[in-house]
JSON list of C-alpha atoms in Angstrom, two decimals:
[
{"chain": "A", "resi": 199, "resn": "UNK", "atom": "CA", "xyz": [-6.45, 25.80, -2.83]},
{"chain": "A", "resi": 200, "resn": "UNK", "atom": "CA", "xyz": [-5.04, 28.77, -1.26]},
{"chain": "A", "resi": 201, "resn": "UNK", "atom": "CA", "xyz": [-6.21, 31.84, -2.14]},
{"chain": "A", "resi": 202, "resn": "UNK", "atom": "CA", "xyz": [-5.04, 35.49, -2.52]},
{"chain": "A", "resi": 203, "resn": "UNK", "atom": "CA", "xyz": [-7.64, 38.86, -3.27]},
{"chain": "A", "resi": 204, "resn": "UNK", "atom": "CA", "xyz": [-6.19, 38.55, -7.06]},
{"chain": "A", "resi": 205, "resn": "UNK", "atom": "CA", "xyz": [-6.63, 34.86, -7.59]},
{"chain": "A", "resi": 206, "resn": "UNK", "atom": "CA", "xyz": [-6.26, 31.31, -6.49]},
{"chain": "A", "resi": 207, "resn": "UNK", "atom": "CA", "xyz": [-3.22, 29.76, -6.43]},
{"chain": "A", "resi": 208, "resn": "UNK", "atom": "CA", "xyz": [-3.64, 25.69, -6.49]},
{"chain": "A", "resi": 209, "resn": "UNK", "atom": "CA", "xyz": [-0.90, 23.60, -4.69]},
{"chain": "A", "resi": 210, "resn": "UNK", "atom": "CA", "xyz": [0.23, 19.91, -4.80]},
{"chain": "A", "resi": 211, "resn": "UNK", "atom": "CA", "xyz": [3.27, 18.54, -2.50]},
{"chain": "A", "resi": 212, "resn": "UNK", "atom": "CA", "xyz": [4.49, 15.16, -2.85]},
{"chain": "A", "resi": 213, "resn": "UNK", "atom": "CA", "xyz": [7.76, 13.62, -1.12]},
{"chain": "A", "resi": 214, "resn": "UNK", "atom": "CA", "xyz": [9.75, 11.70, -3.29]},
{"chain": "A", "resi": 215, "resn": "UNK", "atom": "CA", "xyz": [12.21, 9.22, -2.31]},
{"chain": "A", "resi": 216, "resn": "UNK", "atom": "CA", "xyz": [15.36, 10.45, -4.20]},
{"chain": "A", "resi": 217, "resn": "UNK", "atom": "CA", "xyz": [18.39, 13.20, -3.79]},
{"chain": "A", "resi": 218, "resn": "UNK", "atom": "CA", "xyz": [17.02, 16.54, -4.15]},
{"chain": "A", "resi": 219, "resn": "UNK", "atom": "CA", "xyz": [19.09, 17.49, -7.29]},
{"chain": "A", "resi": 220, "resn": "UNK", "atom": "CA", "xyz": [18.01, 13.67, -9.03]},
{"chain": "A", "resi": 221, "resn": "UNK", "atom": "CA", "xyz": [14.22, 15.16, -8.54]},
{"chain": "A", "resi": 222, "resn": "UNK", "atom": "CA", "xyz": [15.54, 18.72, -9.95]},
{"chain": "A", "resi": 223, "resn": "UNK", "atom": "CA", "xyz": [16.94, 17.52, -12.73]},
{"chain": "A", "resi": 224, "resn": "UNK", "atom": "CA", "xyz": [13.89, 15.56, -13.76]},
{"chain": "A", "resi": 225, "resn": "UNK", "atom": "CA", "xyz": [11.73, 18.72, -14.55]},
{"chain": "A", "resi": 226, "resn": "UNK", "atom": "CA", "xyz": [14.83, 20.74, -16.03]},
{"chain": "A", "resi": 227, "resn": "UNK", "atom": "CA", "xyz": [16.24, 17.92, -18.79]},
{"chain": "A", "resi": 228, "resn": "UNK", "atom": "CA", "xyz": [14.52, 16.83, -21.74]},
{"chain": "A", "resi": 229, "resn": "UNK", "atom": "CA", "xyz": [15.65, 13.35, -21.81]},
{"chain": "A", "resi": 230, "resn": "UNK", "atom": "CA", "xyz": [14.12, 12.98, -18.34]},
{"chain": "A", "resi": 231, "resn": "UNK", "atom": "CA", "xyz": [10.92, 15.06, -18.70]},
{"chain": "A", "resi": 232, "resn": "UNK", "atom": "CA", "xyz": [10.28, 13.03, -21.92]},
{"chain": "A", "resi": 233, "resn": "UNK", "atom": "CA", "xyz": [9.78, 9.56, -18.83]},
{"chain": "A", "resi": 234, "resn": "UNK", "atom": "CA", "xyz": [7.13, 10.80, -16.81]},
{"chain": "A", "resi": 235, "resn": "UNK", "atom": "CA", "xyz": [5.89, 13.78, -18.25]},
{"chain": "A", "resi": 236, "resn": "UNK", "atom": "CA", "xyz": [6.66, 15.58, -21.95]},
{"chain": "A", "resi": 237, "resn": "UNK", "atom": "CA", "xyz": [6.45, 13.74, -25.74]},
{"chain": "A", "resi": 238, "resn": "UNK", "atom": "CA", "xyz": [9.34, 16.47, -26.42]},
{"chain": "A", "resi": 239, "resn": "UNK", "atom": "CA", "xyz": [10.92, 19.44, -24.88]},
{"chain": "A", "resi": 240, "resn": "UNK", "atom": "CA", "xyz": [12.90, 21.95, -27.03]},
{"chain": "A", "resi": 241, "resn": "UNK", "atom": "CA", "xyz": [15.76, 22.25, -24.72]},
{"chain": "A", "resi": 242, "resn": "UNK", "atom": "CA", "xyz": [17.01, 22.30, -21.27]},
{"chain": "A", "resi": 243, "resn": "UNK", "atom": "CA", "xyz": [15.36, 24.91, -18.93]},
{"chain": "A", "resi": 244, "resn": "UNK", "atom": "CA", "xyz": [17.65, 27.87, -18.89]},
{"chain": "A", "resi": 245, "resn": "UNK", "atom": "CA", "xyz": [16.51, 31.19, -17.12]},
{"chain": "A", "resi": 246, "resn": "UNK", "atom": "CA", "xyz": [15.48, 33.81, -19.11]},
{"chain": "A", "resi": 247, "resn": "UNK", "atom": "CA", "xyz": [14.63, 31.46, -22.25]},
{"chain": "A", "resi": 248, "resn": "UNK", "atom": "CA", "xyz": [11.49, 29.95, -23.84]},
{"chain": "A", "resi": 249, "resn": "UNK", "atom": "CA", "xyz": [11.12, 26.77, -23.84]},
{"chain": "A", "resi": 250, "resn": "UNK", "atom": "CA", "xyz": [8.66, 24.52, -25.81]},
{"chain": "A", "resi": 251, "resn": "UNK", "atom": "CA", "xyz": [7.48, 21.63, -24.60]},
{"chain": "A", "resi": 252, "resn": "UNK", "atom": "CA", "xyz": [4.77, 18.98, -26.25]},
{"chain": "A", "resi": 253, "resn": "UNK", "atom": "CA", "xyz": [2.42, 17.40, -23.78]},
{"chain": "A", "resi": 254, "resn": "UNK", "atom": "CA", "xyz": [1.69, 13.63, -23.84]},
{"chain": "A", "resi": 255, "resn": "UNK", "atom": "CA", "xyz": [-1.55, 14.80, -25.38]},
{"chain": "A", "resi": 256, "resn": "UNK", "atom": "CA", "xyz": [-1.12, 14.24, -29.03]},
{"chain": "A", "resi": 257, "resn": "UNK", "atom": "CA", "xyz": [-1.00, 18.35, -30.32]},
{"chain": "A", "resi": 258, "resn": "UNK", "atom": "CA", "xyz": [-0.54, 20.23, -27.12]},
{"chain": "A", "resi": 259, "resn": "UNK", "atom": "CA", "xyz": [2.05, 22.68, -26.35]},
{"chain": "A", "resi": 260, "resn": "UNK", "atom": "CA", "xyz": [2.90, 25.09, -24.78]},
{"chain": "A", "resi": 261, "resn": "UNK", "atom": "CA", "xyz": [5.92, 27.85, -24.69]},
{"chain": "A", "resi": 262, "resn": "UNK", "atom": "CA", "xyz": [7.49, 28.14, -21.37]},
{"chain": "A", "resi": 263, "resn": "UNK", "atom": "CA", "xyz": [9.35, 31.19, -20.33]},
{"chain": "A", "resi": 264, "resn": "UNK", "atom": "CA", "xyz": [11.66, 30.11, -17.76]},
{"chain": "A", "resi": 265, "resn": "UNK", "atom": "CA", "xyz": [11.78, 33.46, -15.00]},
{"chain": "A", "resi": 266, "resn": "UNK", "atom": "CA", "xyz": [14.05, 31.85, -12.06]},
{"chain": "A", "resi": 267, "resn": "UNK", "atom": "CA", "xyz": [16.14, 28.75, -12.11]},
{"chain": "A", "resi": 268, "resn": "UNK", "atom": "CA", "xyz": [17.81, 28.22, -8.69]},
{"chain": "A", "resi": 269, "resn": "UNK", "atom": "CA", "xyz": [19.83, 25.18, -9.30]},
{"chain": "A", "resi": 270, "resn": "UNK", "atom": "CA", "xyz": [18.42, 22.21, -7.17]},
{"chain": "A", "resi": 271, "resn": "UNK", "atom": "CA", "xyz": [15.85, 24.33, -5.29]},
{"chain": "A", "resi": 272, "resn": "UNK", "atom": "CA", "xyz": [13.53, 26.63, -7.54]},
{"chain": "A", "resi": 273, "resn": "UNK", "atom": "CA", "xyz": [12.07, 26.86, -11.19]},
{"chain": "A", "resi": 274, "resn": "UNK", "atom": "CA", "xyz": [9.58, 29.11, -11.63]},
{"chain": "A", "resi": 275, "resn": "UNK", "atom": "CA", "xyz": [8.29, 29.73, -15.04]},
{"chain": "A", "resi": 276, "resn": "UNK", "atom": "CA", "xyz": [5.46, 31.30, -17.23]},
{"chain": "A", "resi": 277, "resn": "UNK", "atom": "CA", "xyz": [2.99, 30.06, -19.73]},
{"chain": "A", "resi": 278, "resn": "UNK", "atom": "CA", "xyz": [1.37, 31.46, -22.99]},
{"chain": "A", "resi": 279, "resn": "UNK", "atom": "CA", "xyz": [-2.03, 32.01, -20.92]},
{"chain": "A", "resi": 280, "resn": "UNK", "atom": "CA", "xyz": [0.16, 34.05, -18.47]},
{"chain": "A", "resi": 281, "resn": "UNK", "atom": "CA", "xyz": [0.00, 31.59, -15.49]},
{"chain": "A", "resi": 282, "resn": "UNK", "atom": "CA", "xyz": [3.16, 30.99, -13.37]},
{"chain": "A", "resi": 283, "resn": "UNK", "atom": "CA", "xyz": [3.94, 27.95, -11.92]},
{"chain": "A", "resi": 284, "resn": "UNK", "atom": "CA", "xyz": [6.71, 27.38, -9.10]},
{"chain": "A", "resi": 285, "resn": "UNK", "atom": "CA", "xyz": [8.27, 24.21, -8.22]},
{"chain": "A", "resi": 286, "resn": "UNK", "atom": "CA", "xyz": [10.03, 24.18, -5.21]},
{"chain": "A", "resi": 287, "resn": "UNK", "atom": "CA", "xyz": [12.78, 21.04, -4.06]},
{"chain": "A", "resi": 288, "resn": "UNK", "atom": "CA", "xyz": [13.46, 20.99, -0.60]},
{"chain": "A", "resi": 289, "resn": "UNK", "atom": "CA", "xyz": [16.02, 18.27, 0.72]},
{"chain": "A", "resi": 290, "resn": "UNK", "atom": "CA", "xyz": [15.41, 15.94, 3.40]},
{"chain": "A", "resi": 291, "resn": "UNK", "atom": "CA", "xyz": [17.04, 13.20, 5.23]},
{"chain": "A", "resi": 292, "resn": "UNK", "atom": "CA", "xyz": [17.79, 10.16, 3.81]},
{"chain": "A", "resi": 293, "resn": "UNK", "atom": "CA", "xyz": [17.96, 11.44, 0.37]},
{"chain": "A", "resi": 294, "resn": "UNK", "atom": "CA", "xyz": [13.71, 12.39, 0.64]},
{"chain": "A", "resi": 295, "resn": "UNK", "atom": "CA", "xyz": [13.23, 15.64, -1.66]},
{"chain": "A", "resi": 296, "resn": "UNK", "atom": "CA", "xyz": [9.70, 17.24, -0.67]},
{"chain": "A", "resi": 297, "resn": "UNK", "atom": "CA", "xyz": [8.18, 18.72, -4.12]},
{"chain": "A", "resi": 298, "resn": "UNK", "atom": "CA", "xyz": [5.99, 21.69, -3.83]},
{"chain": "A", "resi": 299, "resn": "UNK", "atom": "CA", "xyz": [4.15, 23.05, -6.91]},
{"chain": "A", "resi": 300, "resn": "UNK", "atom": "CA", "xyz": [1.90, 26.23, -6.62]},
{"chain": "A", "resi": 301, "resn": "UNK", "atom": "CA", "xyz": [0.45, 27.76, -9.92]},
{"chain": "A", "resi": 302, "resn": "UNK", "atom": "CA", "xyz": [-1.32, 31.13, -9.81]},
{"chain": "A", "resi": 303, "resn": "UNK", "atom": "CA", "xyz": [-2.50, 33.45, -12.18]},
{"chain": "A", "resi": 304, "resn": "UNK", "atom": "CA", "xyz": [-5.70, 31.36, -13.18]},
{"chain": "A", "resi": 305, "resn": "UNK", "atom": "CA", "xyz": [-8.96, 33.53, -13.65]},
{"chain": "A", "resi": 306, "resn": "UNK", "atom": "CA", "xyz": [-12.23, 34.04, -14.52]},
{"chain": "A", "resi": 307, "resn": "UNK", "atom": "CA", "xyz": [-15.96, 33.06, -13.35]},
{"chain": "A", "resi": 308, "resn": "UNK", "atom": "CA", "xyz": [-15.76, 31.18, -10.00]},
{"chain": "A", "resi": 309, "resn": "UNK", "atom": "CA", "xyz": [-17.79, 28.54, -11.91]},
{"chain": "A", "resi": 310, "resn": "UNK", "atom": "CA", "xyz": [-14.69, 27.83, -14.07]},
{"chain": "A", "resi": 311, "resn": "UNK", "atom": "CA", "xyz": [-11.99, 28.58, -11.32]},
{"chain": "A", "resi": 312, "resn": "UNK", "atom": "CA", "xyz": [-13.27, 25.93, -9.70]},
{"chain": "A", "resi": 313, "resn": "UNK", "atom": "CA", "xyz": [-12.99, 23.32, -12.31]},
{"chain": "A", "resi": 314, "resn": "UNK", "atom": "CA", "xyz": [-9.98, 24.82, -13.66]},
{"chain": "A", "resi": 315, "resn": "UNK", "atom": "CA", "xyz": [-8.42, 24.38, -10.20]},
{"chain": "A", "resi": 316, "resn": "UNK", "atom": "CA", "xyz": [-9.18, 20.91, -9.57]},
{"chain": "A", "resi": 317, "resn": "UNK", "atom": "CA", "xyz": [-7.47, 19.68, -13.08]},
{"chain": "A", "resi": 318, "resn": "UNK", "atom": "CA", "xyz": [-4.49, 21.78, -12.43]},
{"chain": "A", "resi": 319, "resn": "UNK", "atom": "CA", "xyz": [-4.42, 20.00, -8.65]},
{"chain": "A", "resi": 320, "resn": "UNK", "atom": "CA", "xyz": [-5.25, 16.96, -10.33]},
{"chain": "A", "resi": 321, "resn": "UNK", "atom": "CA", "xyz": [-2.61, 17.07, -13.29]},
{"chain": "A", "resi": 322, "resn": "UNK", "atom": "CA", "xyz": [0.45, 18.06, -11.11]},
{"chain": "A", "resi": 323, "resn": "UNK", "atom": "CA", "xyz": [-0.47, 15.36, -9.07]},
{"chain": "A", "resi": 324, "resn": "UNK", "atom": "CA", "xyz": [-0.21, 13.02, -11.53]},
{"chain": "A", "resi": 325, "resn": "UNK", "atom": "CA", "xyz": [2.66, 14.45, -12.93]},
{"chain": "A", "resi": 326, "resn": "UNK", "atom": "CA", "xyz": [4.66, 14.21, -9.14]},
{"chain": "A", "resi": 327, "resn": "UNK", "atom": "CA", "xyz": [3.03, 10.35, -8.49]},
{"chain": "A", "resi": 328, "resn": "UNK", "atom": "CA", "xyz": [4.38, 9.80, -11.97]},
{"chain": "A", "resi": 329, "resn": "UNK", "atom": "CA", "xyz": [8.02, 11.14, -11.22]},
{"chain": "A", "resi": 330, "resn": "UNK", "atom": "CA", "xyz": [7.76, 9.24, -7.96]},
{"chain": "A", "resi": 331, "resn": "UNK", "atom": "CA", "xyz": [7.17, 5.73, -9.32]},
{"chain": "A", "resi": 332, "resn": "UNK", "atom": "CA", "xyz": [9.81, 6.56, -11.84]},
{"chain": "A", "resi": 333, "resn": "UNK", "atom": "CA", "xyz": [12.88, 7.69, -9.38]},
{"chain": "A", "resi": 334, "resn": "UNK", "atom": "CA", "xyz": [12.21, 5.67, -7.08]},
{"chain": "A", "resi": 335, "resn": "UNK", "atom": "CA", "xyz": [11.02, 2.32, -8.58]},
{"chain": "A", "resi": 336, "resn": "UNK", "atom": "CA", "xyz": [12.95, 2.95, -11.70]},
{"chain": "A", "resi": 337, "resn": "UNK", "atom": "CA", "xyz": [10.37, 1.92, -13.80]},
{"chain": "A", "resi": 338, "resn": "UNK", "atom": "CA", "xyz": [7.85, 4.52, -16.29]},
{"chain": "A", "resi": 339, "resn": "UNK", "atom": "CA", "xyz": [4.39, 3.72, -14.51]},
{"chain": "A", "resi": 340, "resn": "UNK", "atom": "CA", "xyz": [2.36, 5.96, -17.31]},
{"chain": "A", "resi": 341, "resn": "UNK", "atom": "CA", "xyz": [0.40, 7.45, -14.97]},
{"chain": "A", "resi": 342, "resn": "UNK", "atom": "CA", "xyz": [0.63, 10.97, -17.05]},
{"chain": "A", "resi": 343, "resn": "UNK", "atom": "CA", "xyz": [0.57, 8.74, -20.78]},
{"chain": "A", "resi": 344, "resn": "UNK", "atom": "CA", "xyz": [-2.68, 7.05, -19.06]},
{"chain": "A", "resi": 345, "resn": "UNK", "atom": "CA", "xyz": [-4.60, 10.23, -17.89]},
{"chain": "A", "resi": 346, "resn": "UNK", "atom": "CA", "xyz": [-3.36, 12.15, -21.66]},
{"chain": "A", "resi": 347, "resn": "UNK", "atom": "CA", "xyz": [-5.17, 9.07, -23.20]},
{"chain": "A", "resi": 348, "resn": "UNK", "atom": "CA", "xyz": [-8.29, 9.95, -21.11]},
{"chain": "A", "resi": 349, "resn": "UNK", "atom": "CA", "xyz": [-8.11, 13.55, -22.19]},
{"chain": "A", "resi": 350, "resn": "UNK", "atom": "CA", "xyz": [-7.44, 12.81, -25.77]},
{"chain": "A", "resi": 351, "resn": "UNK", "atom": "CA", "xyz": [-10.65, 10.86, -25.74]},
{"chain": "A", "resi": 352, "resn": "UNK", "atom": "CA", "xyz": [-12.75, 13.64, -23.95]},
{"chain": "A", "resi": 353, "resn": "UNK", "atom": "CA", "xyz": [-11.49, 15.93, -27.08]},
{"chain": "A", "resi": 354, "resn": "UNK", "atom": "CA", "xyz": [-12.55, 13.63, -29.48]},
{"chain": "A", "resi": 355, "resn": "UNK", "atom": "CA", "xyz": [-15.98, 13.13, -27.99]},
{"chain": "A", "resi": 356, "resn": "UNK", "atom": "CA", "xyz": [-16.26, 16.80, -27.91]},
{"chain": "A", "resi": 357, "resn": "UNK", "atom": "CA", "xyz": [-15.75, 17.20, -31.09]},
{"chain": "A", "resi": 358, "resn": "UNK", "atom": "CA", "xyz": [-18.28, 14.60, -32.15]},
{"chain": "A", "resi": 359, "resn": "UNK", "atom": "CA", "xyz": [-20.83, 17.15, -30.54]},
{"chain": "A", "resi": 360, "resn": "UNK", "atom": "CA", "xyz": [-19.77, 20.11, -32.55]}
]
Protein backbone atom coordinates (compact mmCIF):
# COMPACT_ATOMS: atom_id res chain seq x y z
CA UNK A 1 0.00 0.00 0.00
CA UNK A 2 1.83 2.90 -1.22
CA UNK A 3 1.49 5.88 0.38
CA UNK A 4 1.51 9.68 -0.33
CA UNK A 5 1.47 12.76 2.70
CA UNK A 6 -2.45 13.11 1.63
CA UNK A 7 -3.44 9.49 1.70
CA UNK A 8 -2.87 5.90 0.81
CA UNK A 9 -3.30 4.75 -2.37
CA UNK A 10 -3.88 0.70 -2.41
CA UNK A 11 -2.63 -1.23 -5.54
CA UNK A 12 -3.35 -4.71 -7.06
CA UNK A 13 -1.53 -5.97 -10.46
CA UNK A 14 -2.45 -9.08 -12.01
CA UNK A 15 -1.25 -10.41 -15.61
CA UNK A 16 -3.83 -11.77 -17.55
CA UNK A 17 -3.42 -14.02 -20.37
CA UNK A 18 -5.40 -12.18 -23.15
CA UNK A 19 -4.88 -9.14 -25.87
CA UNK A 20 -4.66 -5.98 -24.10
CA UNK A 21 -7.81 -4.39 -25.71
CA UNK A 22 -9.96 -8.07 -24.89
CA UNK A 23 -8.93 -7.15 -21.04
CA UNK A 24 -9.95 -3.30 -21.78
CA UNK A 25 -12.98 -3.95 -23.01
CA UNK A 26 -14.00 -6.14 -20.11
CA UNK A 27 -14.15 -3.20 -17.53
CA UNK A 28 -15.61 -0.64 -20.22
CA UNK A 29 -18.84 -2.89 -21.64
CA UNK A 30 -21.75 -3.81 -19.76
CA UNK A 31 -22.40 -7.08 -21.26
CA UNK A 32 -18.89 -8.07 -20.16
CA UNK A 33 -18.67 -6.38 -16.72
CA UNK A 34 -22.07 -8.05 -15.97
CA UNK A 35 -19.46 -11.92 -16.20
CA UNK A 36 -17.06 -11.29 -13.65
CA UNK A 37 -17.96 -8.33 -11.94
CA UNK A 38 -21.43 -6.01 -12.11
CA UNK A 39 -25.40 -7.36 -11.71
CA UNK A 40 -25.95 -4.22 -14.19
CA UNK A 41 -24.17 -1.29 -15.57
CA UNK A 42 -26.13 1.70 -17.02
CA UNK A 43 -24.06 2.05 -20.05
CA UNK A 44 -20.75 1.84 -21.64
CA UNK A 45 -17.95 3.89 -19.96
CA UNK A 46 -17.70 7.09 -21.89
CA UNK A 47 -15.40 10.00 -20.58
CA UNK A 48 -16.91 12.69 -19.05
CA UNK A 49 -20.25 10.67 -18.16
CA UNK A 50 -21.76 8.99 -15.06
CA UNK A 51 -22.15 5.81 -15.05
CA UNK A 52 -24.19 3.53 -12.66
CA UNK A 53 -23.29 0.39 -11.95
CA UNK A 54 -25.03 -2.35 -9.40
CA UNK A 55 -22.60 -4.52 -7.52
CA UNK A 56 -23.12 -8.31 -7.22
CA UNK A 57 -24.20 -7.38 -3.72
CA UNK A 58 -27.91 -7.41 -3.83
CA UNK A 59 -28.63 -3.19 -3.35
CA UNK A 60 -25.25 -1.68 -3.92
CA UNK A 61 -24.39 0.95 -6.28
CA UNK A 62 -22.58 3.23 -7.01
CA UNK A 63 -22.38 6.33 -9.70
CA UNK A 64 -19.21 6.39 -11.56
CA UNK A 65 -17.93 9.50 -13.17
CA UNK A 66 -15.74 8.40 -15.85
CA UNK A 67 -12.58 11.37 -15.86
CA UNK A 68 -10.09 9.70 -18.60
CA UNK A 69 -10.76 6.92 -21.01
CA UNK A 70 -7.60 6.17 -23.08
CA UNK A 71 -8.80 3.52 -25.36
CA UNK A 72 -6.99 0.15 -24.52
CA UNK A 73 -4.61 1.68 -21.94
CA UNK A 74 -6.31 3.93 -19.15
CA UNK A 75 -9.75 4.43 -17.31
CA UNK A 76 -9.65 6.38 -14.55
CA UNK A 77 -12.81 7.26 -12.84
CA UNK A 78 -14.51 8.72 -9.64
CA UNK A 79 -16.93 7.51 -7.08
CA UNK A 80 -19.81 9.09 -4.97
CA UNK A 81 -17.38 8.94 -1.77
CA UNK A 82 -14.89 10.91 -3.96
CA UNK A 83 -12.26 8.10 -4.39
CA UNK A 84 -10.54 7.64 -7.81
CA UNK A 85 -9.59 4.57 -9.07
CA UNK A 86 -7.14 4.01 -12.16
CA UNK A 87 -6.85 0.97 -14.16
CA UNK A 88 -4.04 0.79 -16.22
CA UNK A 89 -3.57 -2.10 -19.41
CA UNK A 90 -0.23 -2.50 -20.46
CA UNK A 91 0.47 -5.02 -23.42
CA UNK A 92 2.85 -7.73 -23.37
CA UNK A 93 4.13 -10.45 -25.49
CA UNK A 94 2.25 -13.17 -26.42
CA UNK A 95 -0.99 -11.45 -26.08
CA UNK A 96 -0.21 -11.09 -21.81
CA UNK A 97 -1.99 -7.66 -20.72
CA UNK A 98 -0.48 -6.66 -17.16
CA UNK A 99 -3.54 -4.96 -15.12
CA UNK A 100 -2.65 -2.35 -12.65
CA UNK A 101 -5.34 -0.86 -10.36
CA UNK A 102 -4.42 1.95 -7.81
CA UNK A 103 -7.33 3.69 -5.85
CA UNK A 104 -6.61 6.76 -3.74
CA UNK A 105 -8.53 9.20 -2.05
CA UNK A 106 -9.52 6.86 0.98
CA UNK A 107 -9.38 8.65 4.49
CA UNK A 108 -9.89 8.85 7.87
CA UNK A 109 -8.54 7.26 11.32
CA UNK A 110 -5.51 5.01 10.56
CA UNK A 111 -7.57 2.41 12.46
CA UNK A 112 -10.07 2.37 9.55
CA UNK A 113 -7.50 3.10 6.68
CA UNK A 114 -6.15 0.12 7.47
CA UNK A 115 -9.11 -2.07 7.17
CA UNK A 116 -10.50 -0.06 4.51
CA UNK A 117 -7.29 -0.72 2.56
CA UNK A 118 -7.08 -4.31 2.85
CA UNK A 119 -10.86 -4.86 1.39
CA UNK A 120 -10.19 -2.50 -1.39
CA UNK A 121 -6.72 -4.73 -2.05
CA UNK A 122 -8.72 -7.60 -1.41
CA UNK A 123 -11.86 -6.79 -3.68
CA UNK A 124 -9.85 -5.70 -6.83
CA UNK A 125 -8.12 -8.74 -6.43
CA UNK A 126 -10.90 -10.70 -6.70
CA UNK A 127 -12.33 -8.75 -9.23
CA UNK A 128 -8.81 -9.21 -11.63
CA UNK A 129 -8.55 -13.30 -10.52
CA UNK A 130 -12.18 -13.23 -11.56
CA UNK A 131 -11.57 -11.55 -15.08
CA UNK A 132 -8.60 -13.86 -15.38
CA UNK A 133 -10.37 -17.22 -15.06
CA UNK A 134 -12.98 -15.75 -17.30
CA UNK A 135 -10.67 -14.56 -20.47
CA UNK A 136 -8.62 -16.92 -20.28
CA UNK A 137 -10.45 -20.18 -19.32
CA UNK A 138 -13.62 -18.93 -20.83
CA UNK A 139 -15.59 -20.00 -18.17
CA UNK A 140 -17.47 -17.44 -15.14
CA UNK A 141 -15.52 -18.89 -11.99
CA UNK A 142 -17.79 -16.59 -9.44
CA UNK A 143 -15.11 -15.67 -7.58
CA UNK A 144 -16.69 -11.92 -7.19
CA UNK A 145 -20.67 -13.65 -6.99
CA UNK A 146 -18.92 -15.93 -4.15
CA UNK A 147 -17.16 -13.20 -2.02
CA UNK A 148 -20.73 -10.68 -2.63
CA UNK A 149 -22.51 -13.75 -1.03
CA UNK A 150 -20.04 -13.54 1.93
CA UNK A 151 -20.63 -9.83 2.28
CA UNK A 152 -24.32 -10.03 1.91
CA UNK A 153 -24.28 -12.35 4.86
CA UNK A 154 -21.94 -10.11 7.06
CA UNK A 155 -24.83 -7.30 6.40
CA UNK A 156 -27.42 -9.40 7.44
CA UNK A 157 -25.71 -10.51 10.61
CA UNK A 158 -25.11 -6.95 11.30
CA UNK A 159 -28.23 -6.09 11.18
CA UNK A 160 -29.42 -8.83 13.49
CA UNK A 161 -27.24 -6.84 16.13
CA UNK A 162 -28.91 -3.54 15.63
Amino acid sequence: MPSSKKSPVVVVEQLIRAPQASVFAAFTKPRKLKKFWLSKAGAPLEEGKTVQWHFKVRGVKDAVKVLALEPDRRIRVQWTNRRVTEWTFTALKRKKTLVRVEQSGLAGRRETLIAEAADTAQGFAFVLSDLKVLLERRIQSGIVKDKASVIEREMRAAKRKK
